[in-house]
Short mmCIF file of C-alpha atoms in Angstrom, two decimals:
data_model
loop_
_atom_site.label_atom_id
_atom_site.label_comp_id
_atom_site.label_asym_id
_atom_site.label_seq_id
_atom_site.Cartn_x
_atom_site.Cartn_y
_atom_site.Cartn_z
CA UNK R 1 -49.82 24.78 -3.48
CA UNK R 2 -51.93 22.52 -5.74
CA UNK R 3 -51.33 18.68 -4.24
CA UNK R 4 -51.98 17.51 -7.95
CA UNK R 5 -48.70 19.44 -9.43
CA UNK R 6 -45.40 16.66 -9.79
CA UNK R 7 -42.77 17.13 -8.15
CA UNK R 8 -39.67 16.68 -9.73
CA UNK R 9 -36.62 14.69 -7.99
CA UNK R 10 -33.43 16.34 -8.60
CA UNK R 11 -31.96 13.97 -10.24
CA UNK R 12 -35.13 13.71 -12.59
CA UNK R 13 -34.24 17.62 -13.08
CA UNK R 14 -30.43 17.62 -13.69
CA UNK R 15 -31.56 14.07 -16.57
CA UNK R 16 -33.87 16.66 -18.23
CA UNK R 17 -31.30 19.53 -18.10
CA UNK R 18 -28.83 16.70 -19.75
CA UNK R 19 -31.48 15.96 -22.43
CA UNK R 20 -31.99 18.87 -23.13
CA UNK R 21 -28.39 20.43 -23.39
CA UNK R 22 -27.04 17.60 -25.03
CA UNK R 23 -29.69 18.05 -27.77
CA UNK R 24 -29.73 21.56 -28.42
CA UNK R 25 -25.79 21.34 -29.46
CA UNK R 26 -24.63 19.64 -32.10
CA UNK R 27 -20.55 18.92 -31.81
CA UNK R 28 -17.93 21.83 -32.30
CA UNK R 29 -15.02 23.07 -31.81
CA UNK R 30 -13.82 25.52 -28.96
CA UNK R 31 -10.19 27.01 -28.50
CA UNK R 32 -8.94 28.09 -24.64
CA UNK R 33 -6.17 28.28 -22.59
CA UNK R 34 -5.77 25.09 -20.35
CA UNK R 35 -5.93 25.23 -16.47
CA UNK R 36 -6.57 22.77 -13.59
CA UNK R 37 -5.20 20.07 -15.28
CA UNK R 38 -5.33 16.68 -13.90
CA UNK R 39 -4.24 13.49 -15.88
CA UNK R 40 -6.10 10.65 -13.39
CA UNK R 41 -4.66 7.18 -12.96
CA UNK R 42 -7.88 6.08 -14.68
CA UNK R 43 -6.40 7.62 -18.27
CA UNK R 44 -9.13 9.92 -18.51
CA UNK R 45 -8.02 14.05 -18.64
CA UNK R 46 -9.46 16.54 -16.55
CA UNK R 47 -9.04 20.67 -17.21
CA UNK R 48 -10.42 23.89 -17.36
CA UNK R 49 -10.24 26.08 -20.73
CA UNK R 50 -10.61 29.55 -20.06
CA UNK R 51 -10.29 32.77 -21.84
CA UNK R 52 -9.66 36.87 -20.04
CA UNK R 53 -13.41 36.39 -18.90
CA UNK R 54 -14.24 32.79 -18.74
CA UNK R 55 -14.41 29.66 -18.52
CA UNK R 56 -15.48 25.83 -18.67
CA UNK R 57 -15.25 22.34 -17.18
CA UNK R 58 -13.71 20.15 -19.85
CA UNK R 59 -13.27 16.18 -19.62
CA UNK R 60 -11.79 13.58 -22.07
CA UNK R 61 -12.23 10.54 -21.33
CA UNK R 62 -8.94 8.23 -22.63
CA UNK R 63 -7.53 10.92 -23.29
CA UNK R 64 -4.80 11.35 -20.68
CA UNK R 65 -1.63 9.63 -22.78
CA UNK R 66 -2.65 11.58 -25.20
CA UNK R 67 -2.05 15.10 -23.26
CA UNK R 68 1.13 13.71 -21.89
CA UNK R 69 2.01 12.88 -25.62
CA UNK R 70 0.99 16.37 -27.13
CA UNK R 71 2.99 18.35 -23.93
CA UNK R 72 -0.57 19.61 -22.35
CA UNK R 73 -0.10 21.47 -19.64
CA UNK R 74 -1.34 24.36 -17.47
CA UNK R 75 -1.13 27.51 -20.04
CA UNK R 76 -1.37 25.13 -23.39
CA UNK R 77 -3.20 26.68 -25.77
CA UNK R 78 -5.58 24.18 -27.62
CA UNK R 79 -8.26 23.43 -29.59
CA UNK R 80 -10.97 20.92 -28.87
CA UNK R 81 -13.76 19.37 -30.93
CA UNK R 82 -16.59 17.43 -29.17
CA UNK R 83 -19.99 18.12 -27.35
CA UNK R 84 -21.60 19.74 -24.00
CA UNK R 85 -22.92 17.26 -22.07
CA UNK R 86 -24.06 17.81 -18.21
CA UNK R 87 -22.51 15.53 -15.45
CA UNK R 88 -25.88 15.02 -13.64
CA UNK R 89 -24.13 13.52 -10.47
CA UNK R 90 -23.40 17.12 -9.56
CA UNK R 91 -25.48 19.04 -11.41
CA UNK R 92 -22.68 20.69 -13.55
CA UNK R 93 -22.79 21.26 -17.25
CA UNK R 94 -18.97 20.37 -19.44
CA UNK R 95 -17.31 19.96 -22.69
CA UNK R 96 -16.66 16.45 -23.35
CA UNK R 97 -14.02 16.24 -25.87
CA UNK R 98 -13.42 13.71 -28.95
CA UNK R 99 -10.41 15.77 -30.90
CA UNK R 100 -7.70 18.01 -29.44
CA UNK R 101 -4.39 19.39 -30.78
CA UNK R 102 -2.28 22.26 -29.60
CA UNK R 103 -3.40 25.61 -31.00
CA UNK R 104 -0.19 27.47 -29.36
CA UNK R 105 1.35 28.50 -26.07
CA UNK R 106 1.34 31.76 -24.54
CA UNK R 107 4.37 33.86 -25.02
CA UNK R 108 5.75 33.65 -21.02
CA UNK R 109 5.03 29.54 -21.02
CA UNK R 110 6.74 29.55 -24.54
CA UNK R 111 9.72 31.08 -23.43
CA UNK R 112 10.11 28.93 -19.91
CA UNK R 113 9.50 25.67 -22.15
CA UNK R 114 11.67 26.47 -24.41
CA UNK R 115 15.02 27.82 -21.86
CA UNK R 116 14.18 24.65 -19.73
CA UNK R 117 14.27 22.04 -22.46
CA UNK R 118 17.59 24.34 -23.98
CA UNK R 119 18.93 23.86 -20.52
CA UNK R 120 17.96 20.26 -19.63
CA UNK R 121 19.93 19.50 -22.80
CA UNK R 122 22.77 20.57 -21.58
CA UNK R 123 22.84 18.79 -17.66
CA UNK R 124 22.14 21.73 -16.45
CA UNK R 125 19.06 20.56 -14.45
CA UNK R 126 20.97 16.14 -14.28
CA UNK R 127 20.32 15.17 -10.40
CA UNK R 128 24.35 13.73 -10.65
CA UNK R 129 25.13 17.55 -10.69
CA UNK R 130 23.44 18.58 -7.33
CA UNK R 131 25.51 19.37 -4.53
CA UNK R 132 24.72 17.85 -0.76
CA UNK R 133 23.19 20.41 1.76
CA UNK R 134 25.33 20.95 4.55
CA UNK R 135 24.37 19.48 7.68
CA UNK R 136 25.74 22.03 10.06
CA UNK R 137 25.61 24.93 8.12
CA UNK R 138 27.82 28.27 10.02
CA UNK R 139 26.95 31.06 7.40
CA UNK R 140 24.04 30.89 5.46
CA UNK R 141 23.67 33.58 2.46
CA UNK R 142 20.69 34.78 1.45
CA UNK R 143 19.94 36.85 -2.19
CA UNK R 144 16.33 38.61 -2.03
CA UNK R 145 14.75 41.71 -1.54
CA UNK R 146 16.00 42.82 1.77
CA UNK R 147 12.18 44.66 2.28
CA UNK R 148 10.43 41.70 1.37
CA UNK R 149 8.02 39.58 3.07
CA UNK R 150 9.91 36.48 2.58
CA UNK R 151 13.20 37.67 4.07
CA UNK R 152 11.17 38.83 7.24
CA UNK R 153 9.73 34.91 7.73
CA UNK R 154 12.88 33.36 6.70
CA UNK R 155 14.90 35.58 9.53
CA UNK R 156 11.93 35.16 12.11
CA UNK R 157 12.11 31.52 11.82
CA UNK R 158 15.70 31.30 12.09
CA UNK R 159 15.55 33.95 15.07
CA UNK R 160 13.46 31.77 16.97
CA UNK R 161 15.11 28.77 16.60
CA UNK R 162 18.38 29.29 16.13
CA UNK R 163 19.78 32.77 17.07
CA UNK R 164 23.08 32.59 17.14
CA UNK R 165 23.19 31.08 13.48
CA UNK R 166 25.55 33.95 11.41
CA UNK R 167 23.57 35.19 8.03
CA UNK R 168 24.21 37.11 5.36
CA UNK R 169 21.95 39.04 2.86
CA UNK R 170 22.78 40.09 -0.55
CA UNK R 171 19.88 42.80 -1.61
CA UNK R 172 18.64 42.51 -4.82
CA UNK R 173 15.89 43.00 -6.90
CA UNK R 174 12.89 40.00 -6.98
CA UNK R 175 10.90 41.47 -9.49
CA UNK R 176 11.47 43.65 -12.61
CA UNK R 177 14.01 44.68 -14.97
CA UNK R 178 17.29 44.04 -13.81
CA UNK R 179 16.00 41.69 -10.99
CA UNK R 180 17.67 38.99 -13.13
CA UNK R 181 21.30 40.33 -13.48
CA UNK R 182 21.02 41.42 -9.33
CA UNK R 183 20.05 37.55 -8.15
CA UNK R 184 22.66 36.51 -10.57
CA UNK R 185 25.15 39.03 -8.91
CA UNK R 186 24.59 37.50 -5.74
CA UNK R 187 25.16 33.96 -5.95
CA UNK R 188 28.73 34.96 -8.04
CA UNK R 189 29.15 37.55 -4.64
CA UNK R 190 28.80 34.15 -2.46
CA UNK R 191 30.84 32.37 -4.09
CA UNK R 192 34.00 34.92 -4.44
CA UNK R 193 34.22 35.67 -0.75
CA UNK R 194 33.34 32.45 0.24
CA UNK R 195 30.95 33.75 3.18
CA UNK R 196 28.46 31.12 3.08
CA UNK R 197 28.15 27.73 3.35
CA UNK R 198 24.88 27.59 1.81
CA UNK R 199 22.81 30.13 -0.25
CA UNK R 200 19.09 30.98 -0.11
CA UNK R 201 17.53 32.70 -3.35
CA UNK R 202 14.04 33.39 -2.20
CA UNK R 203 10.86 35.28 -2.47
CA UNK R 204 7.56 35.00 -2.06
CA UNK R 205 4.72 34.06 -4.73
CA UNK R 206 3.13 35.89 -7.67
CA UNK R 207 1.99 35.35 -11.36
CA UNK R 208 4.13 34.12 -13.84
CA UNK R 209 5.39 37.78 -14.69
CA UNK R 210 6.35 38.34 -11.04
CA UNK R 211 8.43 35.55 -10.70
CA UNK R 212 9.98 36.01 -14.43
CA UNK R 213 13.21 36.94 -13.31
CA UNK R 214 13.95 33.72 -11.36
CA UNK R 215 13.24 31.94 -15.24
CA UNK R 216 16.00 33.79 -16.94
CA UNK R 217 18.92 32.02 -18.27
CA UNK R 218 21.59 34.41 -16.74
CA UNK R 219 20.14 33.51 -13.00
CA UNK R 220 19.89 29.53 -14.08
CA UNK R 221 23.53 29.66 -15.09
CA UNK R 222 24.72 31.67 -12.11
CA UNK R 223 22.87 28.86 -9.81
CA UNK R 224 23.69 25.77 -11.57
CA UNK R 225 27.32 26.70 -11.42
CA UNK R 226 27.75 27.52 -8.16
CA UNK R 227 30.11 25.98 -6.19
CA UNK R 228 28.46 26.71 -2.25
CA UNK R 229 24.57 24.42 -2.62
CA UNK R 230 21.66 26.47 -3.42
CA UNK R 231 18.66 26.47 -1.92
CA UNK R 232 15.85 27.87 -4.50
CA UNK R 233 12.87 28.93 -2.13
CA UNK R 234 10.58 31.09 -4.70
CA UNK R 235 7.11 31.77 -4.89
CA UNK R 236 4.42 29.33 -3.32
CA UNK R 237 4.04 25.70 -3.07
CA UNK R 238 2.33 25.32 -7.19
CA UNK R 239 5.00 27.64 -8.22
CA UNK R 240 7.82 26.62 -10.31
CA UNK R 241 10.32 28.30 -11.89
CA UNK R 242 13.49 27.39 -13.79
CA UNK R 243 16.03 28.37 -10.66
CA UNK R 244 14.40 25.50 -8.64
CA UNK R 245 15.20 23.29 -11.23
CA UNK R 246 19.01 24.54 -11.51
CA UNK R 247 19.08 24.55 -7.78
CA UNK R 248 20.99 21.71 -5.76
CA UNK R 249 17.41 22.11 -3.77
CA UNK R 250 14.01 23.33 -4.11
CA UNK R 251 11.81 23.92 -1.03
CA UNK R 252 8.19 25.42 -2.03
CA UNK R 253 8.80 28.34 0.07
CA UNK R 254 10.92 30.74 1.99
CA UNK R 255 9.28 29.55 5.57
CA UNK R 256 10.18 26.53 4.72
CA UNK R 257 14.17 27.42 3.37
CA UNK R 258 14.49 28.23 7.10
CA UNK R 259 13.04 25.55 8.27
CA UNK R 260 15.38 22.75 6.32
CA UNK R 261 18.12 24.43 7.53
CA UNK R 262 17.39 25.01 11.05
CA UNK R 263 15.77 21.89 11.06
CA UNK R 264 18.95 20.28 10.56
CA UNK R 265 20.93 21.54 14.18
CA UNK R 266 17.82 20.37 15.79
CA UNK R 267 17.47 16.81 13.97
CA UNK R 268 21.12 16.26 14.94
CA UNK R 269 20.77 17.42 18.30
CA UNK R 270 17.49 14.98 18.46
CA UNK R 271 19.94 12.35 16.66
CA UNK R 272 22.19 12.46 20.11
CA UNK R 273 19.46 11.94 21.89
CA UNK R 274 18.01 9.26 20.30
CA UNK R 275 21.56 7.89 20.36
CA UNK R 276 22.28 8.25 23.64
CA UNK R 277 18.89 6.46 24.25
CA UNK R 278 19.44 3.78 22.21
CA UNK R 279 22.93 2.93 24.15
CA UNK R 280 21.44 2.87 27.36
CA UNK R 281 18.44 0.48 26.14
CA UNK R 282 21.08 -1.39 24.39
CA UNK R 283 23.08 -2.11 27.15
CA UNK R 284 20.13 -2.57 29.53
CA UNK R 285 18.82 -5.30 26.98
CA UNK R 286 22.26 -6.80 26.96
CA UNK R 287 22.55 -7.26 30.52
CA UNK R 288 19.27 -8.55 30.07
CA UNK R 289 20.07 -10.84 27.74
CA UNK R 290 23.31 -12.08 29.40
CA UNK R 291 21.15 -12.44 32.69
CA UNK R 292 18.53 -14.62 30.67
CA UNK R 293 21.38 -16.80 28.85
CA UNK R 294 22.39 -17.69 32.30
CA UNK R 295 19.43 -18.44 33.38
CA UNK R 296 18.83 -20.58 30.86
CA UNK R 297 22.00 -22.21 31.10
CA UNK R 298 21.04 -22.93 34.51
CA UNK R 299 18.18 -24.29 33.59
CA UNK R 300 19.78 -26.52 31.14
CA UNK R 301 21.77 -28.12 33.82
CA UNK R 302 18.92 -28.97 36.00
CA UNK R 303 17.02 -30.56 32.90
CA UNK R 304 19.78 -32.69 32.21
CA UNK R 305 20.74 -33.65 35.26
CA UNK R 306 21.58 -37.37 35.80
CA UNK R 307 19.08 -37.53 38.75
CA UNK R 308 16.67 -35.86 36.30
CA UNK R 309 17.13 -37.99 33.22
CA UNK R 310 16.63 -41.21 35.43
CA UNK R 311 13.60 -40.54 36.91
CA UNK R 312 12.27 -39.44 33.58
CA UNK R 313 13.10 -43.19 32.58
CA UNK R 314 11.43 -44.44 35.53
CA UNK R 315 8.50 -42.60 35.16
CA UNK R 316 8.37 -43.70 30.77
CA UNK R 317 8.88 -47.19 32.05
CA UNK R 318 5.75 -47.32 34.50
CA UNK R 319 3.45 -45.34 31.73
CA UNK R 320 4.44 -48.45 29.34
CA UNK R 321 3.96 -51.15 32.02
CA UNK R 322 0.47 -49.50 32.36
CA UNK R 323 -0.03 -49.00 28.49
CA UNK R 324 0.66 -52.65 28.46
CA UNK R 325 -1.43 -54.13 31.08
CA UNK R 326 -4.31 -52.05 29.71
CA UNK R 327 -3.74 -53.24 26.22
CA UNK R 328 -3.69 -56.69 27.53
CA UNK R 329 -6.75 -56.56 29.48
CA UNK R 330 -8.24 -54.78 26.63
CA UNK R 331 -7.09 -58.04 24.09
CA UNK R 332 -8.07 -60.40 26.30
CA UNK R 333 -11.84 -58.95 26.90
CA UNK R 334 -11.90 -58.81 23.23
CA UNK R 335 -10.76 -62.54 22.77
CA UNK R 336 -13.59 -63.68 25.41
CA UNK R 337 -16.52 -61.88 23.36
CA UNK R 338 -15.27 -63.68 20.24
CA UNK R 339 -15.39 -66.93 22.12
CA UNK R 340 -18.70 -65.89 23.43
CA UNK R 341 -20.38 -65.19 20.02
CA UNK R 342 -18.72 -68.15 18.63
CA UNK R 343 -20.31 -70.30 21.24
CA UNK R 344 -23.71 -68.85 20.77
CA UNK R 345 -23.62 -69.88 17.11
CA UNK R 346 -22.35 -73.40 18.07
CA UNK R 347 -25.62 -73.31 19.86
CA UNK R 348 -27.95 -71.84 17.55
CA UNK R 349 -26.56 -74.50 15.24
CA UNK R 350 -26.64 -77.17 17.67
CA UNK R 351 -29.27 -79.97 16.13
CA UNK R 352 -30.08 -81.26 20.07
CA UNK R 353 -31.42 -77.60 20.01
CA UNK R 354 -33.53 -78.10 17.14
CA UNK R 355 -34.82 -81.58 18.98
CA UNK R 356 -35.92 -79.43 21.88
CA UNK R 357 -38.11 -77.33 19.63
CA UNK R 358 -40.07 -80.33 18.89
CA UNK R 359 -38.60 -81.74 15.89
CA UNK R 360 -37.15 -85.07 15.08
CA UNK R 361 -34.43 -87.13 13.62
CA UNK R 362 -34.22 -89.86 11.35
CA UNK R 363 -31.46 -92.82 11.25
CA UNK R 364 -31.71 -95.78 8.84
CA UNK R 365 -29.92 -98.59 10.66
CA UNK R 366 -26.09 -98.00 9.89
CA UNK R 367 -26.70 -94.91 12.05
CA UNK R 368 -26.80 -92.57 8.78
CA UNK R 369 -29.92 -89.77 9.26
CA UNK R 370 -32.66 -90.18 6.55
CA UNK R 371 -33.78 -86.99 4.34
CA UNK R 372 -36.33 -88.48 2.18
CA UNK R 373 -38.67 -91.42 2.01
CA UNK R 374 -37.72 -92.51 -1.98
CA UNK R 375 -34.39 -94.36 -0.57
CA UNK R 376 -36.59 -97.26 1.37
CA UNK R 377 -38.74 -99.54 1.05
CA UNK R 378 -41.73 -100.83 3.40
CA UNK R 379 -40.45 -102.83 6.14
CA UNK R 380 -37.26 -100.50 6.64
CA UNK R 381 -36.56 -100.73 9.91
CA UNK R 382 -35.65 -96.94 11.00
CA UNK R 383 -34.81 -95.03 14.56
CA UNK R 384 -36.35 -92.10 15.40
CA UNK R 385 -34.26 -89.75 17.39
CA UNK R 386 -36.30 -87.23 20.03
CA UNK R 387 -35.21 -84.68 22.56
CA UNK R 388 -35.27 -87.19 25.26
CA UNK R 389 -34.57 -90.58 23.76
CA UNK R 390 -34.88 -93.04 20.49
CA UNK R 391 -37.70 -94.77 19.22
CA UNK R 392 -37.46 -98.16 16.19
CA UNK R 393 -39.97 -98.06 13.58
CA UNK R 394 -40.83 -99.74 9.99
CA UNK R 395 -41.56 -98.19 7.13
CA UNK R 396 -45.24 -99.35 5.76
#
């Protein structure tokens, strides 16, 4: 290895892939079938375009009221104009999109749009139509392939949790012609004999064609007018078909059909627990409280007892003899430094004090003190006032 070679960061790679890519393309447009298609809360759109061997990261920014505007959905068919461009965060090349408008549907997602808006016209799919699920259910009827995967988990669950719970299984086709008119046959079968209280139309997951027969009309009719709840349990969790929507209830699959209504005998049962639970803590806390009340009661007396109250009195009337006697001694020392500071002034001001220093006063003889020599004449006869005594004197 020659030291003197660079050596390239990877993000200094994936900004020279983006260079690069970005200017080797000039803007275009690409048609594809959407996939993957995630609208974020940020309002940008995130999907895949694909055709039968391929496909491409595509992201348009802004752009996801549009796609809820236009109907873009898994299996739109649509046209896009804009650039490649590399995300260099990851290292993963996309088509960033400017323009996009529908360029068609496929023929299957066609047909399911079009029976569920024809429907949801009509009420069929209105949440004021759907029946309640039983809470106890006796019978429970079940239309699906009695071979089937689905029917084995849906019986193994119930088996295990609740054996002695009475089912009934109408066979019919899941899949293929006729499927339709068979699951269709069994909910009417339900309802004539009455031998349910609830009904399960199940099966598990597959494309779009495998599932088909669950999105025909005749099977959405047969559901939506039932008069025993349905339960529509088809396919896997991402998997949708127009029965769930007729149904009074859709569960994303079979496992968990039988698990709703099993659940339900052991949430009640847990419900009498819980209940029984909650009486005994309730009446434990009430005795509680009705112990505590007493006490309190109790208590009240006591504190308000005449006894009490007086001594409190006595005691409030001792804390404000001593507040006062305090306060007094405290006025009092505060009074005697006033009269202390005043009498050091009277000193300091004191003109015997001034004498003491050495000085002198002056008195002409009607005893009045002489500031200045312009008021007299020679021969004034003046006294001259020391510490320690008088003196006369004449002015020359």
């Amino acid at each position: 290895m020659n030291p003197a070679e660079p050596i390239w960061s990877v993000s200094a790679v994936n900004r020279a892939v983006k260079e690069t890519l970005e200017g080797a393309f000039m803007p275009f447009w690409m048609g594809g079938e959407v996939g993957s298609i995630l609208l974020h809360r940020s309002g940008h759109a995130y999907f895949q375009m694909k055709d039968d061997k391929c496909q491409i990261r595509v992201c348009w920014f802004n752009g996801a009221a549009r796609c809820r505007e236009l109907g873009v959905d898994n299996g739109t068919l649509v046209e896009v104009w804009g650039n490649l461009s590399v995300y260099d965060t990851r290292g993963e090349y996309q088509f960033n999109v400017k323009q996009l408008r529908l360029a068609g549907i496929g023929i299957l997602q066609q047909r399911f749009e079009q029976l569920k808006a024809k429907l949801e016209a009509e009420g069929l799919f209105d949440p004021s139509r759907k029946k309640p699920i039983p809470q106890l259910p006796r019978r429970i009827g079940v239309v699906s392939s009695p071979s089937g995967a689905a029917i084995r988990d849906f019986l193994q669950i119930l088996n295990r949790r609740f054996p002695n719970v009475e089912v009934r299984i109408f066979p019919a086709q899941v899949q293929g012609a006729g499927a339709a008119e068979q699951l269709a046959s069994g909910i009417k079968f339900f309802n004539r004999t009455q031998m349910a209280d609830v009904i399960v139309i199940t099966r598990g997951g597959g494309s779009m064609e495998d599932l088909w027969c669950f999105n025909e009309e005749i099977v959405a009719r047969s559901v939506a007018g039932s008069s025993i709840p349905v339960i529509s349990a088809v396919g896997h969790e991402i998997d949708f078909t127009i029965c769930d929507f007729a149904a009074d209830l859709r569960v994303p699959t079979p496992s968990a059909a039988a698990e709703l209504v099993i659940g339900r005998h052991d949430e009640i049962s847990g419900r009498l627990d819980r209940a029984l639970k909650d009486i005994s803590y309730a009446m434990n806390m009430g005795v509680s409280s009705r112990r505590n009340k007493i006490e309190q009661l109790s208590g009240r007396l006591a504190l308000h007892s005449p006894e009490r109250m007086l001594n409190s009195c006595r005691q409030r009337i001792d804390e404000l003899e001593i507040r006062a006697a305090a306060a007094l001694r405290l006025t009092c020392a505060a009074r005697r430094r006033e009269l202390e500071n005043l009498d050091t002034a009277l000193n300091t001001l004191n003109p015997t004090r001034q004498l003491e220093r050495g000085y002198a006063m002056v008195f002409n003889s009607e005893g009045t003190q002489v500031i200045s020599t312009s008021c007299h004449k020679p021969g004034t006869e003046l006294q001259v006032r020391f510490a320690d005594g008088s003196v006369g004197v004449k002015t020359i």
